[in-house]
Coordinates of C-alpha atoms and ligand atoms in Angstrom, one line a residue:
E12 CA -24.0 -24.7 -39.4
A13 CA -21.5 -21.9 -38.8
K14 CA -24.4 -19.4 -38.5
H15 CA -26.0 -21.7 -35.9
A16 CA -22.7 -21.9 -33.9
G17 CA -22.4 -18.1 -34.1
R18 CA -25.8 -17.6 -32.7
D19 CA -25.2 -20.0 -29.8
T20 CA -22.0 -18.1 -29.1
Y21 CA -23.8 -14.8 -29.1
R22 CA -26.5 -16.2 -26.8
F23 CA -23.8 -17.6 -24.5
F24 CA -22.0 -14.2 -24.3
T25 CA -25.3 -12.4 -23.6
A26 CA -26.1 -14.7 -20.7
Q27 CA -22.5 -14.3 -19.4
M28 CA -22.7 -10.6 -19.7
N29 CA -26.0 -10.5 -17.8
A30 CA -24.4 -12.6 -15.1
D31 CA -21.4 -10.3 -14.9
V32 CA -23.6 -7.2 -14.6
L33 CA -25.7 -8.8 -11.9
A34 CA -22.6 -10.0 -9.9
R35 CA -21.2 -6.5 -10.1
L36 CA -24.5 -4.9 -8.9
K37 CA -24.6 -7.4 -6.1
L38 CA -21.0 -6.5 -5.1
E39 CA -21.8 -2.8 -5.1
K40 CA -24.8 -3.3 -2.9
A41 CA -22.8 -5.5 -0.5
L42 CA -20.1 -2.8 -0.3
R43 CA -22.7 -0.1 0.5
Q44 CA -23.9 -2.3 3.3
A45 CA -20.3 -3.0 4.4
I46 CA -19.8 0.8 4.9
E47 CA -23.0 1.0 6.8
N48 CA -22.3 -2.1 9.0
E49 CA -18.6 -1.2 9.5
E50 CA -17.3 -4.5 8.0
F51 CA -13.9 -3.1 7.0
V52 CA -10.7 -3.8 9.1
L53 CA -7.1 -2.8 8.8
H54 CA -4.2 -5.2 8.9
Y55 CA -0.6 -3.9 9.3
Q56 CA 2.5 -5.1 7.5
P57 CA 5.9 -4.3 9.1
K58 CA 8.7 -2.5 7.2
V59 CA 12.2 -3.1 8.4
H60 CA 15.5 -1.1 8.3
L61 CA 18.0 -3.3 6.6
N62 CA 21.1 -2.1 8.5
S63 CA 19.6 -2.4 12.0
G64 CA 16.9 -4.9 11.6
R65 CA 14.6 -2.5 13.5
V66 CA 11.0 -2.0 12.6
A67 CA 10.8 1.2 10.5
G68 CA 7.0 1.4 10.4
L69 CA 3.8 -0.4 9.3
E70 CA 1.6 -0.3 6.2
A71 CA -2.1 -0.3 6.8
L72 CA -3.8 -2.6 4.4
L73 CA -7.6 -2.7 4.0
R74 CA -9.6 -6.0 4.4
W75 CA -13.3 -6.6 4.1
N76 CA -14.6 -9.0 6.8
R77 CA -17.6 -9.9 4.6
P78 CA -20.2 -12.0 6.4
G79 CA -20.2 -15.6 4.9
Y80 CA -17.0 -14.9 2.9
G81 CA -14.3 -14.3 5.5
M82 CA -11.5 -11.8 5.0
V83 CA -11.7 -10.4 1.4
P84 CA -8.5 -8.9 0.0
P85 CA -8.6 -5.4 -1.6
N86 CA -7.9 -6.5 -5.2
E87 CA -11.4 -8.0 -5.1
F88 CA -13.1 -4.7 -4.3
I89 CA -10.9 -1.6 -4.4
S90 CA -11.5 -1.0 -8.1
V91 CA -15.3 -1.1 -7.4
L92 CA -14.9 1.4 -4.6
E93 CA -12.8 3.7 -6.9
E94 CA -15.2 3.5 -9.9
T95 CA -18.3 4.2 -7.8
G96 CA -16.6 6.9 -5.7
M97 CA -17.2 4.9 -2.5
I98 CA -13.4 5.0 -2.0
V99 CA -13.8 8.6 -0.7
Q100 CA -15.9 7.5 2.3
V101 CA -13.9 4.2 2.8
G102 CA -10.6 6.1 2.4
S103 CA -11.5 8.6 5.1
W104 CA -12.5 5.7 7.4
V105 CA -9.1 4.1 6.7
L106 CA -7.3 7.4 7.6
A107 CA -9.4 7.9 10.8
Q108 CA -8.9 4.3 11.9
A109 CA -5.1 4.5 11.2
C110 CA -4.8 7.7 13.2
K111 CA -6.7 6.2 16.1
Q112 CA -4.4 3.1 16.1
I113 CA -1.2 5.3 15.8
G114 CA -2.4 7.1 18.9
M115 CA -3.1 3.8 20.8
W116 CA 0.4 2.4 20.0
L117 CA 2.0 5.8 20.8
R118 CA 0.6 5.6 24.4
S119 CA 1.3 1.9 24.8
P120 CA 4.6 0.0 25.6
S121 CA 5.3 -0.2 21.9
G122 CA 5.8 3.5 21.7
P123 CA 5.7 5.7 18.6
V124 CA 5.4 3.8 15.3
Q125 CA 5.0 5.2 11.8
V126 CA 2.0 4.0 9.8
S127 CA 1.6 4.4 6.1
V128 CA -1.9 4.6 4.4
N129 CA -2.6 3.9 0.8
V130 CA -4.5 6.8 -0.8
S131 CA -6.4 6.7 -4.1
G132 CA -6.3 9.6 -6.6
R133 CA -10.0 10.1 -6.2
Q134 CA -9.6 11.0 -2.6
F135 CA -7.8 14.2 -3.7
L136 CA -10.7 15.3 -5.9
E137 CA -13.6 15.4 -3.5
G138 CA -13.8 16.7 0.1
D139 CA -10.9 18.2 2.1
L140 CA -8.3 15.5 2.4
D141 CA -5.7 17.8 4.0
A142 CA -8.0 19.3 6.6
D143 CA -9.4 15.8 7.4
I144 CA -5.9 14.4 7.9
I145 CA -4.7 17.3 10.0
A146 CA -7.8 17.1 12.2
G147 CA -7.4 13.3 12.6
L148 CA -3.8 13.8 13.8
A149 CA -4.8 16.5 16.2
R150 CA -7.8 14.5 17.6
H151 CA -5.4 11.7 18.8
A152 CA -2.4 14.1 19.6
I153 CA -0.2 12.4 17.0
P154 CA 3.1 13.9 15.8
P155 CA 2.4 14.3 12.0
G156 CA 5.6 12.5 11.1
L157 CA 4.1 9.3 12.3
L158 CA 1.7 9.3 9.3
E159 CA 2.9 8.5 5.8
L160 CA 0.7 8.5 2.7
E161 CA 1.4 6.1 -0.2
L162 CA 0.4 7.3 -3.6
T163 CA 0.9 5.6 -7.0
E164 CA 2.5 7.4 -9.9
T165 CA -0.7 6.9 -11.8
S166 CA -2.8 8.7 -9.3
L167 CA -0.3 11.6 -9.1
M168 CA -0.4 11.9 -12.9
A169 CA -4.2 12.0 -13.0
N170 CA -4.7 15.3 -11.2
T171 CA -1.6 17.4 -10.8
E172 CA -2.6 20.9 -9.6
R173 CA -5.1 20.1 -6.8
T174 CA -3.1 17.0 -5.7
S175 CA 0.2 18.8 -5.4
D176 CA -1.5 21.7 -3.4
I177 CA -2.9 19.2 -1.0
L178 CA 0.3 17.3 -0.7
S179 CA 2.3 20.4 -0.1
R180 CA 0.1 21.5 2.7
L181 CA 0.3 18.0 4.3
K182 CA 4.1 17.9 3.8
Q183 CA 4.4 21.4 5.4
H184 CA 2.5 20.0 8.4
G185 CA 5.0 17.1 8.7
V186 CA 3.2 14.2 7.0
Q187 CA 5.4 11.9 5.0
I188 CA 4.8 11.1 1.3
S189 CA 5.9 8.0 -0.5
I190 CA 5.4 6.7 -4.1
D191 CA 4.0 3.2 -4.2
D192 CA 4.7 0.6 -6.9
F193 CA 7.5 2.8 -8.2
G194 CA 8.8 1.9 -11.6
T195 CA 5.5 0.7 -13.1
G196 CA 3.8 4.0 -13.8
Y197 CA 5.6 5.5 -17.0
S198 CA 6.3 8.8 -15.2
S199 CA 9.7 10.4 -15.2
L200 CA 11.4 11.3 -12.0
A201 CA 11.6 14.9 -13.2
Y202 CA 7.8 14.9 -13.3
L203 CA 7.6 13.4 -9.9
R204 CA 9.8 16.1 -8.4
R205 CA 6.8 18.4 -8.6
F206 CA 5.5 16.6 -5.6
P207 CA 7.1 16.8 -2.1
I208 CA 8.2 13.2 -2.0
D209 CA 10.1 11.5 0.9
K210 CA 10.3 7.9 -0.2
L211 CA 10.2 5.5 -3.2
K212 CA 8.7 2.0 -2.9
I213 CA 10.2 -0.3 -5.5
D214 CA 7.4 -2.4 -7.0
I215 CA 7.2 -6.1 -6.2
A216 CA 7.5 -6.9 -10.0
F217 CA 11.2 -5.9 -10.0
I218 CA 12.0 -7.6 -6.7
R219 CA 10.6 -11.1 -7.6
E220 CA 13.5 -12.0 -9.9
V221 CA 16.0 -9.4 -8.7
T222 CA 18.7 -12.1 -7.9
N223 CA 18.5 -13.9 -11.3
N224 CA 17.1 -11.5 -13.9
P225 CA 19.8 -8.9 -14.9
D226 CA 17.2 -6.5 -16.3
D227 CA 15.2 -6.4 -13.0
A228 CA 18.5 -6.0 -11.1
A229 CA 19.5 -3.1 -13.3
I230 CA 16.2 -1.3 -12.7
V231 CA 16.4 -1.9 -8.9
L232 CA 20.0 -0.6 -8.8
A233 CA 19.0 2.4 -10.8
I234 CA 16.1 3.2 -8.5
I235 CA 18.3 2.8 -5.4
S236 CA 21.0 5.1 -6.8
M237 CA 18.6 7.7 -8.0
A238 CA 16.9 7.7 -4.6
S239 CA 20.2 8.1 -2.9
S240 CA 21.2 11.1 -5.1
L241 CA 17.9 12.8 -4.5
K242 CA 18.1 12.1 -0.8
L243 CA 14.9 10.0 -0.8
E244 CA 14.5 6.9 1.2
V245 CA 14.0 3.7 -0.7
I246 CA 12.1 0.5 0.3
A247 CA 11.7 -2.7 -1.6
E248 CA 8.2 -4.4 -1.4
G249 CA 7.5 -8.1 -1.8
V250 CA 10.7 -9.5 -0.3
E251 CA 10.1 -13.2 0.1
T252 CA 13.6 -14.8 0.4
A253 CA 16.9 -14.4 2.2
A254 CA 18.6 -14.1 -1.1
Q255 CA 16.5 -11.0 -2.1
L256 CA 17.1 -9.5 1.4
N257 CA 20.9 -10.0 1.1
Y258 CA 21.0 -8.6 -2.4
L259 CA 19.1 -5.5 -1.3
R260 CA 21.3 -5.1 1.8
R261 CA 24.5 -5.4 -0.3
H262 CA 23.2 -2.7 -2.6
R263 CA 22.2 -0.3 0.2
C264 CA 18.5 -0.4 -0.1
D265 CA 17.2 1.3 3.1
Q266 CA 14.2 -0.8 4.0
I267 CA 12.3 -3.9 3.0
Q268 CA 8.8 -5.2 3.4
G269 CA 7.5 -8.6 2.5
Y270 CA 6.4 -12.1 3.5
Y271 CA 10.1 -13.0 4.4
V272 CA 9.7 -10.6 7.4
S273 CA 6.0 -10.8 8.0
R274 CA 2.6 -11.0 6.3
P275 CA 0.2 -8.2 7.1
L276 CA -1.0 -8.8 10.7
P277 CA -4.2 -8.2 12.5
T278 CA -3.9 -5.4 15.1
E279 CA -3.7 -7.8 18.1
Q280 CA -0.5 -9.4 16.7
V281 CA 1.3 -6.2 15.9
S282 CA 2.4 -5.1 19.5
A283 CA 4.5 -8.3 20.0
F284 CA 6.2 -7.7 16.7
L285 CA 7.0 -4.0 17.7
L286 CA 8.6 -5.1 20.9
Q287 CA 11.4 -7.1 19.1
R288 CA 14.6 -5.2 18.8
N289 CA 16.0 -6.8 15.6
V290 CA 13.5 -8.7 13.5
L291 CA 16.1 -9.8 11.0
G292 CA 18.6 -11.3 13.4
P293 CA 22.4 -10.5 12.9
P294 CA 23.5 -10.0 9.3
A295 CA 24.9 -13.2 7.6
D296 CA 28.5 -11.8 7.5
A297 CA 28.4 -10.9 11.2
V298 CA 27.4 -14.4 12.1
Q299 CA 30.2 -15.7 9.8
A300 CA 32.7 -13.4 11.5
G301 CA 31.6 -14.5 14.9
K302 CA 32.2 -18.1 14.1
T303 CA 35.8 -17.8 12.9
Ligands
LIG534 P1 0.2 -2.1 -2.2 O1 -0.1 -0.9 -1.5 O2 1.3 -2.1 -3.2 O3 0.4 -3.2 -1.1 C1 1.3 -4.3 -1.2 C2 0.5 -5.6 -1.4 O4 1.5 -6.7 -1.6 C3 -0.4 -6.0 -0.3 O5 -1.5 -6.7 -0.8 C4 0.5 -6.9 0.5 O6 -0.2 -7.9 1.3 C5 1.2 -7.7 -0.6 N1 2.5 -8.2 -0.2 C6 3.3 -7.8 0.8 N2 4.4 -8.5 0.9 C7 4.3 -9.5 -0.1 C8 5.2 -10.5 -0.5 O7 6.3 -10.8 0.0 N3 4.8 -11.2 -1.6 C9 3.6 -11.0 -2.2 N4 3.3 -11.8 -3.3 N5 2.8 -10.0 -1.8 C10 3.1 -9.2 -0.8 P2 -3.0 -6.4 -0.4 O8 -3.1 -6.2 1.1 O9 -3.8 -7.5 -1.0 O10 -3.3 -5.0 -1.1 C11 -3.3 -4.9 -2.5 C12 -3.4 -3.5 -2.9 O11 -4.7 -2.9 -2.5 C13 -2.4 -2.5 -2.3 O12 -1.2 -2.6 -3.0 C14 -3.0 -1.2 -2.5 O13 -2.8 -0.7 -3.8 C15 -4.5 -1.5 -2.3 N6 -5.0 -1.1 -1.0 C16 -4.8 -1.8 0.2 N7 -5.4 -1.1 1.2 C17 -5.8 0.1 0.7 C18 -6.5 1.2 1.2 O14 -6.7 1.3 2.4 N8 -6.8 2.2 0.3 C19 -6.5 2.1 -1.0 N9 -6.9 3.1 -1.8 N10 -5.9 1.1 -1.6 C20 -5.6 0.0 -0.7
LIG535 MG1 1.1 0.5 -0.5
LIG536 MG1 3.1 -1.2 -3.3
LIG537 MG1 1.9 -3.2 -5.4

């Protein structure tokens, strides 16, 4: 009886594994076609200065407009692009597209706006990332400071030498560098100082419960104070509530990003957003003071 059940289980797993392998192959094939047919698009999520309420910049976030499926978010395909190496090609499309868009905003009523682009570790290993980026900026006559690269601690740890060379050249050129998902990567800040970093992005995992979990609050405050001592900018990602915003403002976090301010927007909706002077409205205490 037990043996019989065991055999059924085995058969079930085999069928499931075959289905997984087939689904994965199908996804890879669809992604190769997506590159060919230019099915990728960028959405842009605003970042806001907490003291002025002004837009500080935008983060470019990849979407796959897959025929028959709608807009597919990156967590459903980025890992496949990374594992297959297709991320090198898609990543260079993302950078070229972002540069083109920065140039268009620069010469529109919105004026100059900084855009950050997420870069995978693998993009540093193949090709000439620094030369490509510098050429992309020149092609659209963009001041290099309008481009920021977001790298995770994990991708920095993976390949130090080549990565730090490329980053140094880009930094020298004026491109900004930020560490994404900061606090989740098991690296020491001493280690990260080998890289020319401008900014830390506190991971959403610490922001979610920051107003009611003392451990998360302690981590967030430590990151803010460390950033301040090292003269790095600090931004909190994943801010969804006024309580989180007020907490971060009270503790002198520089910038926030999250659904509370705006979801990532398609390009057509960004210009209207950029024309607002203060996207947060007056601070709660100023409103209070005005009333009394
Ligand atoms: P990330 O760079 O840490 O981006 C932040 C993610 O959090 C985005 O998800 C964003 O839409 C989401 N988010 C923003 N505000 C909130 C909020 O208030 N609440 C919640 N729950 N989520 C929020 P998205 O767009 O699905 O991207 C996921 C990840 O995919 C990114 O994480 C990044 O690691 C990767 N990714 C996106 N675009 C690219 C790209 O062009 N190249 C590479 N290599 N990776 C990319
Ligand atoms: Mg990011
Ligand atoms: Mg992040
Ligand atoms: Mg994240």
